[in-house]
XYZ file of C-alpha atoms in Angstrom:
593
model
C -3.104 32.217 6.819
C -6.493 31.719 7.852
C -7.263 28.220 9.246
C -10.433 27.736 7.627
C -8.755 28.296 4.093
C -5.920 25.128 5.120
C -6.750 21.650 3.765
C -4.609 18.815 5.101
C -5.135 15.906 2.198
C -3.007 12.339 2.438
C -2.602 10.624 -0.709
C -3.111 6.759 0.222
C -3.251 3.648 -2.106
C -1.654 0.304 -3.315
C 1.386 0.418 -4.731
C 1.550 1.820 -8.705
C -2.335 3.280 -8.241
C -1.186 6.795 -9.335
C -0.425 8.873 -6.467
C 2.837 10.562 -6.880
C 1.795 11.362 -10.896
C -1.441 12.721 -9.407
C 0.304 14.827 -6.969
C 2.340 16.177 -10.306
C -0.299 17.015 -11.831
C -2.086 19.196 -9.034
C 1.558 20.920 -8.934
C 1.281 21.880 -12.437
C -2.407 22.672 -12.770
C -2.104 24.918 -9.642
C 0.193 27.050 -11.300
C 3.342 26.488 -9.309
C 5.716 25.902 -12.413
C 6.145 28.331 -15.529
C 4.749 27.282 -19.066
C 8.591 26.665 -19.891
C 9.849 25.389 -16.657
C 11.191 21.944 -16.941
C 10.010 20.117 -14.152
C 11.443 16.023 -13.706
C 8.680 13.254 -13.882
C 7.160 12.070 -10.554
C 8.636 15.551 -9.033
C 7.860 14.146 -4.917
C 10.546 10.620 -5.907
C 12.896 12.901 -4.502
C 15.419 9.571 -3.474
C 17.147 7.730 -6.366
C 15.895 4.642 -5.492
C 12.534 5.315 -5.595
C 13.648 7.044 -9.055
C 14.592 3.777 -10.269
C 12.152 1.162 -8.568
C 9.338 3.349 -9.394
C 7.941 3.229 -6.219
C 7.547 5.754 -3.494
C 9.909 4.687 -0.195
C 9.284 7.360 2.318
C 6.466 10.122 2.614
C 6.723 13.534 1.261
C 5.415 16.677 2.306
C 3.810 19.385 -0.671
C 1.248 21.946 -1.428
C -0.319 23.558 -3.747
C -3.044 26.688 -3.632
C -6.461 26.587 -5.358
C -8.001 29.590 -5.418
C -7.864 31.224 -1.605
C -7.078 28.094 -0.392
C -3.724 26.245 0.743
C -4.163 22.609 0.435
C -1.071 20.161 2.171
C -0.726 17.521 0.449
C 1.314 14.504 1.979
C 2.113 11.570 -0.929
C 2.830 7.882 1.521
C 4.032 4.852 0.585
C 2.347 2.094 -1.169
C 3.821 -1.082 -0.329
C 3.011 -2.673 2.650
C 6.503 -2.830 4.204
C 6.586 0.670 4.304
C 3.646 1.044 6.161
C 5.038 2.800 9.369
C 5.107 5.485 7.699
C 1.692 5.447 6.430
C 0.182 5.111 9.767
C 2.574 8.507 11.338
C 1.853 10.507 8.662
C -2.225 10.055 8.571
C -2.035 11.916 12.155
C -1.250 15.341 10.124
C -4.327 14.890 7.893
C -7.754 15.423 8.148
C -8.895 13.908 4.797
C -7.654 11.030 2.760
C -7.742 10.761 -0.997
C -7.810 6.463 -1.751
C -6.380 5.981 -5.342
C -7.229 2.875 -6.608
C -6.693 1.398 -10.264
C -9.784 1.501 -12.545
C -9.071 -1.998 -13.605
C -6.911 -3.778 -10.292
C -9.283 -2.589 -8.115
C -8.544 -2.994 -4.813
C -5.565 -5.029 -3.553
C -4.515 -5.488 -0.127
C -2.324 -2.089 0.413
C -6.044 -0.545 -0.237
C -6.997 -2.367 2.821
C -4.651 -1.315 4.849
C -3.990 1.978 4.317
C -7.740 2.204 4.373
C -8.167 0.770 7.404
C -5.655 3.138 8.988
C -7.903 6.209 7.508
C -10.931 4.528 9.129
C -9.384 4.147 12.320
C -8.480 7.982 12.725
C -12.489 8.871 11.380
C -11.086 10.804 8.528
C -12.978 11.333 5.459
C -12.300 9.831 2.412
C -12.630 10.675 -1.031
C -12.638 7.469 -3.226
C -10.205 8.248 -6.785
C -10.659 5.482 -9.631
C -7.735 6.468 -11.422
C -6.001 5.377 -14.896
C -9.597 5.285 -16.733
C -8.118 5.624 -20.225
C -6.789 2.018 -19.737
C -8.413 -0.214 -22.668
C -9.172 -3.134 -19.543
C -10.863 -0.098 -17.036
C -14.164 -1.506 -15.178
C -14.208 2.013 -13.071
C -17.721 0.659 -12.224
C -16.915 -2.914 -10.843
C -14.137 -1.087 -8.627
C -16.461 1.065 -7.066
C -18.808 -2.104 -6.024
C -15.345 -3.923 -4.694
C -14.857 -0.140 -2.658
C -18.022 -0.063 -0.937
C -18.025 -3.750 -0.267
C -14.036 -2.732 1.331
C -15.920 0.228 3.056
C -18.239 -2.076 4.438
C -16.256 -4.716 5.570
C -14.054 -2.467 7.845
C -16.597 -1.066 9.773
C -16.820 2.606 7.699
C -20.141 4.405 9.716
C -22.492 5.769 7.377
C -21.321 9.163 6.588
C -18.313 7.857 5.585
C -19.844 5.186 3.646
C -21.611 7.432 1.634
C -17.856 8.787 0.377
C -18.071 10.861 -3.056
C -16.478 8.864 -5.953
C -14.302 10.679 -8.802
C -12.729 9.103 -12.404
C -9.528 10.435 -13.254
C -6.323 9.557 -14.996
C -3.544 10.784 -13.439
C -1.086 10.412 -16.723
C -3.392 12.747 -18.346
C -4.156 15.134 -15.849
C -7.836 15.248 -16.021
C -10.417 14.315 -13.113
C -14.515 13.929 -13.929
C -17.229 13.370 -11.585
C -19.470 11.349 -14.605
C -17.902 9.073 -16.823
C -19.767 11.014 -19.488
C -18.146 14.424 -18.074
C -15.557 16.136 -20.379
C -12.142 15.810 -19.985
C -10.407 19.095 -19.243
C -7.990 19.099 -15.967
C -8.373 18.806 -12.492
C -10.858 20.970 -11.164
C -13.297 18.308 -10.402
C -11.186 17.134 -7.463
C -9.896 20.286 -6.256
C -13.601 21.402 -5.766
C -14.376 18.068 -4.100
C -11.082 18.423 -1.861
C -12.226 21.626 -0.216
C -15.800 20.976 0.104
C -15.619 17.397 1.527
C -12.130 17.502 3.407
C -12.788 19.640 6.681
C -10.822 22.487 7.478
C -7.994 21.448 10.795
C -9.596 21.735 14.255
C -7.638 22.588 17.536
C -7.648 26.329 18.959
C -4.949 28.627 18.182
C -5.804 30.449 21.797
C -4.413 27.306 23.475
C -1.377 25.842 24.435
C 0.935 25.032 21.562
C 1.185 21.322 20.382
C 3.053 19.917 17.604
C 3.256 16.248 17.413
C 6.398 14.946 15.094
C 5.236 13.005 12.727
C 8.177 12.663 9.815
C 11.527 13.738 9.311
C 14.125 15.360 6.863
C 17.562 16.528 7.330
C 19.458 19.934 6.203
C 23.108 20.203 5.665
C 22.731 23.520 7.170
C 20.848 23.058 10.144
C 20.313 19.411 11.176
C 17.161 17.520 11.840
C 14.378 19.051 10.718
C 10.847 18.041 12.878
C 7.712 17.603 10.485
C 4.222 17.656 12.249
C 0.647 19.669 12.013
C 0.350 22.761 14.658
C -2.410 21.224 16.400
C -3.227 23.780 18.524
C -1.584 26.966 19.288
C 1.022 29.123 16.913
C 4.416 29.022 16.183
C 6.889 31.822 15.377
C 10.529 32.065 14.931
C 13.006 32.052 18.193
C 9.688 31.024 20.350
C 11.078 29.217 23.462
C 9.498 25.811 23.452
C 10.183 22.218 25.366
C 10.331 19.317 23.600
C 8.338 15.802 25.096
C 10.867 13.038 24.309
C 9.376 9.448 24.198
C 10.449 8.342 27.209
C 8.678 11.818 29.120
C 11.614 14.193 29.203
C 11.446 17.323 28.812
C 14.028 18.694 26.776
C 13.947 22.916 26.437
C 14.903 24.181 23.070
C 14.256 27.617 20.463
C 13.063 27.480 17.181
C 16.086 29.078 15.579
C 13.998 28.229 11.379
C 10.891 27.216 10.314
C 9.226 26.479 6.813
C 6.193 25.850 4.910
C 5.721 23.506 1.900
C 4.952 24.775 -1.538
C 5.164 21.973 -3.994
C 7.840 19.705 -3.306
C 10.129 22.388 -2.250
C 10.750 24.284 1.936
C 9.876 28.106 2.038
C 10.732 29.321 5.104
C 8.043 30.615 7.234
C 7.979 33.374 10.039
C 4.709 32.661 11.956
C 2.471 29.453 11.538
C -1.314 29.005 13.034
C -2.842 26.264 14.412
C -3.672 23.519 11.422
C -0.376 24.468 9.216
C 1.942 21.795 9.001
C 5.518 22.956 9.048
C 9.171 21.297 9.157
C 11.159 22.623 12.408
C 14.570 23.429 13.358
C 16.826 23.921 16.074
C 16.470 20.500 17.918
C 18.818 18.101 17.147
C 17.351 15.477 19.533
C 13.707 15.505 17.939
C 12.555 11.796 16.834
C 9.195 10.583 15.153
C 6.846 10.845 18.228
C 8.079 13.676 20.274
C 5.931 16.869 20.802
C 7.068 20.519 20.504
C 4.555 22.306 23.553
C 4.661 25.101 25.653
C 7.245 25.387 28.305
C 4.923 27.045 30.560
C 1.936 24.714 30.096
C 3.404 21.403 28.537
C 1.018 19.349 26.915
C 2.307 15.819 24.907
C 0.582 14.259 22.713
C 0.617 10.406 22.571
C 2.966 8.553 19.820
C 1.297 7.154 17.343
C 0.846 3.313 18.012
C 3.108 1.446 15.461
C 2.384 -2.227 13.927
C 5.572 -4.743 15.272
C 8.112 -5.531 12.732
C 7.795 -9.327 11.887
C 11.317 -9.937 10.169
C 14.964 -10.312 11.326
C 18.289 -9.979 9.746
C 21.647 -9.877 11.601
C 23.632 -6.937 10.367
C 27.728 -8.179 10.733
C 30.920 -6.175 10.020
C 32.684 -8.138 7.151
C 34.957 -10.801 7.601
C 35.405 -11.821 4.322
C 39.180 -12.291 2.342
C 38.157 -9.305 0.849
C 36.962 -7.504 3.632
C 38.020 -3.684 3.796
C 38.641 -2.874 -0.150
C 35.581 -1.720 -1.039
C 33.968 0.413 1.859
C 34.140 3.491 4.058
C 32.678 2.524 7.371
C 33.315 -1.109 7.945
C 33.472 -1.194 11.756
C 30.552 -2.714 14.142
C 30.898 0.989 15.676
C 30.265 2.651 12.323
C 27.278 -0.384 11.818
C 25.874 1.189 15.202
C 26.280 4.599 14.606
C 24.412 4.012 11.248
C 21.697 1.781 12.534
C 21.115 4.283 15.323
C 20.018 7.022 12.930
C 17.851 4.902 11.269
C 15.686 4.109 13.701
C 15.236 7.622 14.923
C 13.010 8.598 11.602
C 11.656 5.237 10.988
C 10.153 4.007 13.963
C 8.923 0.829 12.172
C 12.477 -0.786 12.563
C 14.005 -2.386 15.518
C 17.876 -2.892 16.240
C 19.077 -4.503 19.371
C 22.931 -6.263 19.967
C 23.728 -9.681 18.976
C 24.752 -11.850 22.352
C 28.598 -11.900 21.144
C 28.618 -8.286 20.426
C 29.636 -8.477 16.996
C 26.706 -7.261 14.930
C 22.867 -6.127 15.466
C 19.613 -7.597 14.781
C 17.596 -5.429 12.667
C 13.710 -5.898 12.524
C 11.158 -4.869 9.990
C 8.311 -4.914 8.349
C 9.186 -7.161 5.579
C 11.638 -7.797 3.444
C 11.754 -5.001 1.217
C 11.812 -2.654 4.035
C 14.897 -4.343 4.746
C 16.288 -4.613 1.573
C 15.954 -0.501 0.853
C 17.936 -0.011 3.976
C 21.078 -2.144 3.189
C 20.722 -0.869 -0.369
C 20.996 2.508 0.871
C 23.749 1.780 3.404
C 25.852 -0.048 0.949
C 25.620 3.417 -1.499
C 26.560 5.618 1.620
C 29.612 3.128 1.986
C 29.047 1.064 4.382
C 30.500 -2.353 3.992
C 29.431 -5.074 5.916
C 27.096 -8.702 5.845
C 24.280 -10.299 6.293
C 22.577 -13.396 7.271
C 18.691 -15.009 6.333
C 15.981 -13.259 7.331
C 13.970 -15.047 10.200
C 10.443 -13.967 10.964
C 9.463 -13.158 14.257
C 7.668 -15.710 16.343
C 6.168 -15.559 19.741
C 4.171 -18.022 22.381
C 0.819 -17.876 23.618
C -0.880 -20.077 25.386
C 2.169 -22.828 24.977
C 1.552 -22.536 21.427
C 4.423 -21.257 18.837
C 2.654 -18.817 16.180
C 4.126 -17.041 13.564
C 3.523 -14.121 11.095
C 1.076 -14.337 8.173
C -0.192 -12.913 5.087
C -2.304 -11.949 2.976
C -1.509 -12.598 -0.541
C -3.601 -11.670 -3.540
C -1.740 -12.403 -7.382
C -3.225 -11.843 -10.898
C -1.756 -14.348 -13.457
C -2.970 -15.552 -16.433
C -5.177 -18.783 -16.959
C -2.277 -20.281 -18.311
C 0.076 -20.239 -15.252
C -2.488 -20.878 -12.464
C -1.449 -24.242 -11.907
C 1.797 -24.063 -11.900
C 1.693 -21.008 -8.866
C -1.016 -23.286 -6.928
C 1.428 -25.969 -6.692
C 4.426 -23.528 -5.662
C 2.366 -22.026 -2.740
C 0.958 -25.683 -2.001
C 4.677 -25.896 -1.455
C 4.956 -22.824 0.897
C 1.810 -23.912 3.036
C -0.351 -21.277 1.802
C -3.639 -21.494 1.957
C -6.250 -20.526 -0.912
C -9.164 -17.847 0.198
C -10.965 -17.748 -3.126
C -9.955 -17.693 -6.790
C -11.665 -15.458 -9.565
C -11.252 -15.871 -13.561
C -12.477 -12.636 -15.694
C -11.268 -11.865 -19.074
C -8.900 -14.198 -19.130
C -7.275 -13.475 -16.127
C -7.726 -14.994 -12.611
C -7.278 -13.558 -9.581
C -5.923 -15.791 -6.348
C -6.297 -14.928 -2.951
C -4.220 -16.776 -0.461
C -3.266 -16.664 3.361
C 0.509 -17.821 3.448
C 3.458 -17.978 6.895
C 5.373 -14.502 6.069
C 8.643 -17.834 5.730
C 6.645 -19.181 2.658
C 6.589 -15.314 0.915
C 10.658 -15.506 0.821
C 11.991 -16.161 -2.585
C 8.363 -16.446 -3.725
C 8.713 -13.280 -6.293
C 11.454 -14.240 -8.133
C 9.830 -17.551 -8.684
C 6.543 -16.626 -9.214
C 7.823 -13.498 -12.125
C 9.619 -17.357 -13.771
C 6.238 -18.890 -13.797
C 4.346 -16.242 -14.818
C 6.671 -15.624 -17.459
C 7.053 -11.597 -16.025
C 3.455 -11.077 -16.761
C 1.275 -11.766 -12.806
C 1.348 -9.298 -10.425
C 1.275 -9.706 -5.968
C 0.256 -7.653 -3.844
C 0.455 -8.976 -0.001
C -0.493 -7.556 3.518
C 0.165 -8.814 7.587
C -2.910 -10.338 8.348
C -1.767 -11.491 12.236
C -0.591 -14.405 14.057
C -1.243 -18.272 13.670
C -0.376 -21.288 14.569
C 3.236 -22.101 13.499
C 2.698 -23.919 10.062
C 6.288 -26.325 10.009
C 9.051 -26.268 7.647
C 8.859 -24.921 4.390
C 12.192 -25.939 2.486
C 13.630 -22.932 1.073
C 15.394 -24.940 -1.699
C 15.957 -27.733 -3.033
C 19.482 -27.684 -4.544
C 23.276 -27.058 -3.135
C 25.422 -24.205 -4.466
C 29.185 -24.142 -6.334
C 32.140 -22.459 -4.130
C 35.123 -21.696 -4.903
C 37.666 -23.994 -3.233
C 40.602 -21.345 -3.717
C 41.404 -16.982 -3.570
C 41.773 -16.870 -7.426
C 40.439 -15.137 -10.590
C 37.795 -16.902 -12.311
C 38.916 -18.192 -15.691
C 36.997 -18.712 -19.009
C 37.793 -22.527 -19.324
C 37.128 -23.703 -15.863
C 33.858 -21.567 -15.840
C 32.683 -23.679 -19.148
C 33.869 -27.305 -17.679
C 31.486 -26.184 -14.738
C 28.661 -24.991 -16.493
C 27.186 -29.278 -16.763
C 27.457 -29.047 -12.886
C 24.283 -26.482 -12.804
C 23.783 -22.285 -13.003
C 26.664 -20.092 -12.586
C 26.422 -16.422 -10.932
C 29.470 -14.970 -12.367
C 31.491 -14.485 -15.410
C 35.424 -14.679 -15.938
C 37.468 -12.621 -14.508
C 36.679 -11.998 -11.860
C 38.600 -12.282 -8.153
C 36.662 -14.881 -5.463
C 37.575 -15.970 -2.299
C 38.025 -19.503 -0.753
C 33.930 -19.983 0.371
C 32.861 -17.570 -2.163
C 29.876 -19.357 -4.272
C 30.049 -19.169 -7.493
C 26.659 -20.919 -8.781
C 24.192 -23.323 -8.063
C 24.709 -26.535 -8.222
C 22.200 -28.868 -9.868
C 21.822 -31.280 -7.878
C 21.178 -31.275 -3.719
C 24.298 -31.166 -1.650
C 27.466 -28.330 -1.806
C 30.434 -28.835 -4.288
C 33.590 -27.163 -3.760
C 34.692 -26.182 -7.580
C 38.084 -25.026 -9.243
C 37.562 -21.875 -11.016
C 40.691 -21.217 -11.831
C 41.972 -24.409 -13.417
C 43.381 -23.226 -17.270
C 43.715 -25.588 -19.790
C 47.066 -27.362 -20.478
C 48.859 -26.068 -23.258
C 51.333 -27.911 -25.466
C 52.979 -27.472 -29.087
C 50.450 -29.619 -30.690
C 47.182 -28.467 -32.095
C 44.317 -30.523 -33.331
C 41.385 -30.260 -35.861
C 38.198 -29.694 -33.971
C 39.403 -29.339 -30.488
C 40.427 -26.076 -30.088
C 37.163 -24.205 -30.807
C 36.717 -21.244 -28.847
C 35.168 -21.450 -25.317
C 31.629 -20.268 -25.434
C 29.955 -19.397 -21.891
C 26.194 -19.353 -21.052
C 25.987 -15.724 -19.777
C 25.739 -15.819 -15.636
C 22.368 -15.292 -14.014
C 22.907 -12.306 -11.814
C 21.190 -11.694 -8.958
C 19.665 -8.530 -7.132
C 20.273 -8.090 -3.509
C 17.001 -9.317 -2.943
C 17.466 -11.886 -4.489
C 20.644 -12.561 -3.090
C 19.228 -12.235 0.240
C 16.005 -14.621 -0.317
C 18.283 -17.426 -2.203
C 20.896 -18.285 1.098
C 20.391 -20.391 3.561
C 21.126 -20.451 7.318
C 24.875 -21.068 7.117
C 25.579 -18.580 4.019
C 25.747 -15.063 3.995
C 25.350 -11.935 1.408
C 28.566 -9.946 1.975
C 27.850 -5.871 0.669
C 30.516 -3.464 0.058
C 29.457 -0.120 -2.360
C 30.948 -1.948 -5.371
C 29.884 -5.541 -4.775
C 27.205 -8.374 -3.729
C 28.924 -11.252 -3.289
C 27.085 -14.940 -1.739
C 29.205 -17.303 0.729
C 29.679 -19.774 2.950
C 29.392 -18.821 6.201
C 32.447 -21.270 7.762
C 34.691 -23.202 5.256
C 37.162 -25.370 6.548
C 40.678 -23.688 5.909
């Protein structure tokens, strides 16, 4: 492959802009697929959560050729909790593609994955996709882009960035509104004239920095990175730069290419390609493959610090050990341990007892997605409130905080003021158009817990948030996560019709009859503040005698049930979520036997 022909493009934008339906379509306009090939919907969702979210969770690797050329295509994340791996993967790329929604416009994942771009001096090509929306304003959102451009810093060649329209559902990309509407070709043209060709010398010393990672049942770990100088060919003898400075010496037993979603294994790569590696099973996001002769690292990419907590416990629980595989605190660390060796955004370090770990990230989702997938690996085990991540300076106590920005309806504006009032956030400016307004607030990362849930109730489903770490501040005091005490069982039982319906005056019940709890186990929420232990087994008392009009049949108010993260952002400091593969249960954290 010649280098000039290579294109190296990252795919960057807010979350639900487009990018992994764009990225299907360049697949399928490029010729990959046969006319009667059935090929799945959002092809690079390769995990089955992101299948079902509808989100993208961790980068992907692809490519595609248009005409003579090979262009890499690398699809990131768009919510901001994922963003470690946005800021890895940008190192393989020399040119960004920014997606962002003809009638959104920017949001504060643009920002931020923009700002990233900016800060490695790639070029950018600006896409305002989803045109054929009946709300578009493709023209205000390039005005809000340039004014983004602007206030990051962009010099002026990258300010002057070239602009395409496109709708990604429809496959179809234009350069003038006006233009007609027949495929992609547009951007492919503007990808290879505007996105630079890789630099670096294949006459030099190889380099390699790892920037991602995937796994084979066959051969292990597999490194992901861009050859940035040098080549690379099968059983070459290469050392490996750990991140602490060893030098570890290893042979490239397999190597492979991308071509659309899928590995094709590879014989010889030149400088520029970017390839996924074998033969090193010690190989961790930041480590460089280089010549063992003349070793050359490159520097790890600098990584934003986490600014959540959660302790991650082996289960205690009555029920304890029925559901899971690996329920040990050694399984826990054997688990958490492989983790952190592909996602280098998360943190784990021992809890002072020894029983459990304290696992940092990003945010809340990012912690969410990784007990989610634990618990469907079979893992079995609890955990406690999330706590963000203070620190001191200057004798001062400052905490995280964010940037919030939320589209609701005129309707429901007051009603989210007051909750983020509530949550000490802080307004930045507020914008009504069409009906809608648009709210920009900067809120303590504590007052963003629980918000979603609540703010999808007052919105009635219909506002949308988007929120980014802005930095530290000064510690803003307690926010009151709620206001009301929960129902637990007082008793191991099964949950019975009749009690459940007695209880349903005392405030909102999580589950339905039978069903087994545990003595601590909470069952609902009570309605008014304080805890109240609760009988849910109690059966009514039967006797030969039957009256007119009072024995009608129990009807229950179906039981509001509740996601792990909501689970997770409803308990308080002394409750925990237990998670086992078949179960999310809510309890006290120490009931008196």
């Amino acid at each position: 492959m010649d280098q000039n022909l290579l294109r190296n493009v990252a795919i960057i934008a807010h979350v639900d802009h487009g990018k992994t339906t764009l990225v299907d379509q360049l697949f399928r306009q490029s010729g990959l697929f046969r006319e009667n090939q059935e090929v799945a919907e959002r092809l690079m969702d390769s995990m089955d959560l992101e299948r079902e979210r509808g989100i993208t969770i961790s980068s992907k690797n692809g490519a595609f050729r248009y005409g003579p050329h090979t262009v890499n295509i690398i699809d990131t994340p768009g919510h901001a909790d994922f963003g470690g791996q946005v800021e890895r993967v940008l190192m393989m790329a020399d040119g960004a593609l920014l997606l962002v929604d003809a009638q959104e416009g920017p949001m504060p994942q643009t920002y931020f994955v923009l700002r990233k771009a900016l800060a490695l001096n790639l070029p950018v090509i600006v896409v305002i996709n989803k045109i054929d929306k009946p709300a578009a304003r493709p023209h205000w959102v390039v005005d809000q882009v340039f004014d983004l451009f602007v206030q990051l810093g962009a010099p002026d060649e990258i300010l002057d960035f070239p602009v395409v329209y496109a709708s990604s559902r429809e496959g179809y990309a234009i350069a003038n509104l006006a233009d007609e509407r027949k495929g992609l070709q547009p951007l492919c043209e503007l990808i290879v004239k505007r996105v630079p060709p890789p630099g670096g010398s294949p006459d030099e010393p190889l380099q390699v920095l790892v920037s991602s990672l995937d796994y084979s049942p066959y051969l292990g770990r597999l490194g992901i990175g861009k050859i940035t100088s040098g080549t690379l060919s099968i059983n070459q003898e290469v050392v490996v730069s750990q991140r602490d400075g060893r030098l570890v010496p290893a042979r490239i037993t397999k190597m492979y290419r991308f071509e659309s979603n899928q590995r094709v294994p590879a014989d010889h790569a030149v400088c520029g390609d970017i390839v996924a590696i074998a033969g090193v099973e010690q190989v961790t996001v930041g480590c460089t493959y280089t010549d063992p002769d003349d070793p050359r690292p490159l520097p790890p990419t600098v990584i934003d610090p986490p600014t959540l907590s959660m302790n991650f416990i082996p289960n205690d629980s009555p029920f304890a050990g029925r559901d899971g595989t690996y329920v040990t605190s050694r399984h826990l660390a054997d688990r958490l341990q492989r983790e952190i060796m592909c996602d280098v955004a998360l943190q784990v370090k021992g809890l002072g007892d020894g029983n459990g770990f304290e696992v940092s990230g990003r945010g809340e989702l990012h912690l969410s997605i990784l007990i989610e997938r634990m618990r469907r690996e079979g893992y079995e085990f609890q955990v406690t409130r999330p706590q963000v991540i203070t620190k001191e300076e200057d004798g001062k106590t400052l905490e995280p905080y964010e940037e919030l920005t939320l589209d609701v309806g005129e309707l429901y504006v007051g009603a989210v003021i007051e909750n983020l009032g509530q949550r000490r956030g802080q307004m930045l400016s507020m914008e009504t158009a069409d009906g809608m307004t648009r709210l920009k607030y900067r809120i303590p990362t504590r007052g963003l817990l629980g918000f979603r849930s609540e703010f999808m109730t007052d919105t009635k489903g219909l506002g949308t948030m988007g929120y980014i770490f802005s930095g530290y501040e000064r510690y803003a005091g307690e926010i009151r996560n709620r206001d009301r005490g929960v129902l637990y069982s007082m008793d191991t039982c099964r949950t019975v019709a009749y009690a459940l319906y007695n209880l349903q005056d005392r405030g909102r019940l999580f589950l339905g009859p039978n069903i087994d709890v545990y003595r601590g186990q909470i069952v609902g929420e009570h309605c008014r503040e304080g805890d109240l232990s609760v009988n849910v087994a109690k059966g009514k008392k039967l006797t030969n005698m039957r009256a007119s009009g009072s024995d009608e049949s129990v009807v229950l108010t179906p039981p509001t049930n509740l996601s792990l993260e909501d689970c997770i952002d409803y308990i308080n400091e002394d409750e925990l979520v237990e998670v086992t593969p078949k179960a999310i249960r809510l309890r006290k954290r120490h009931v008196r036997k």
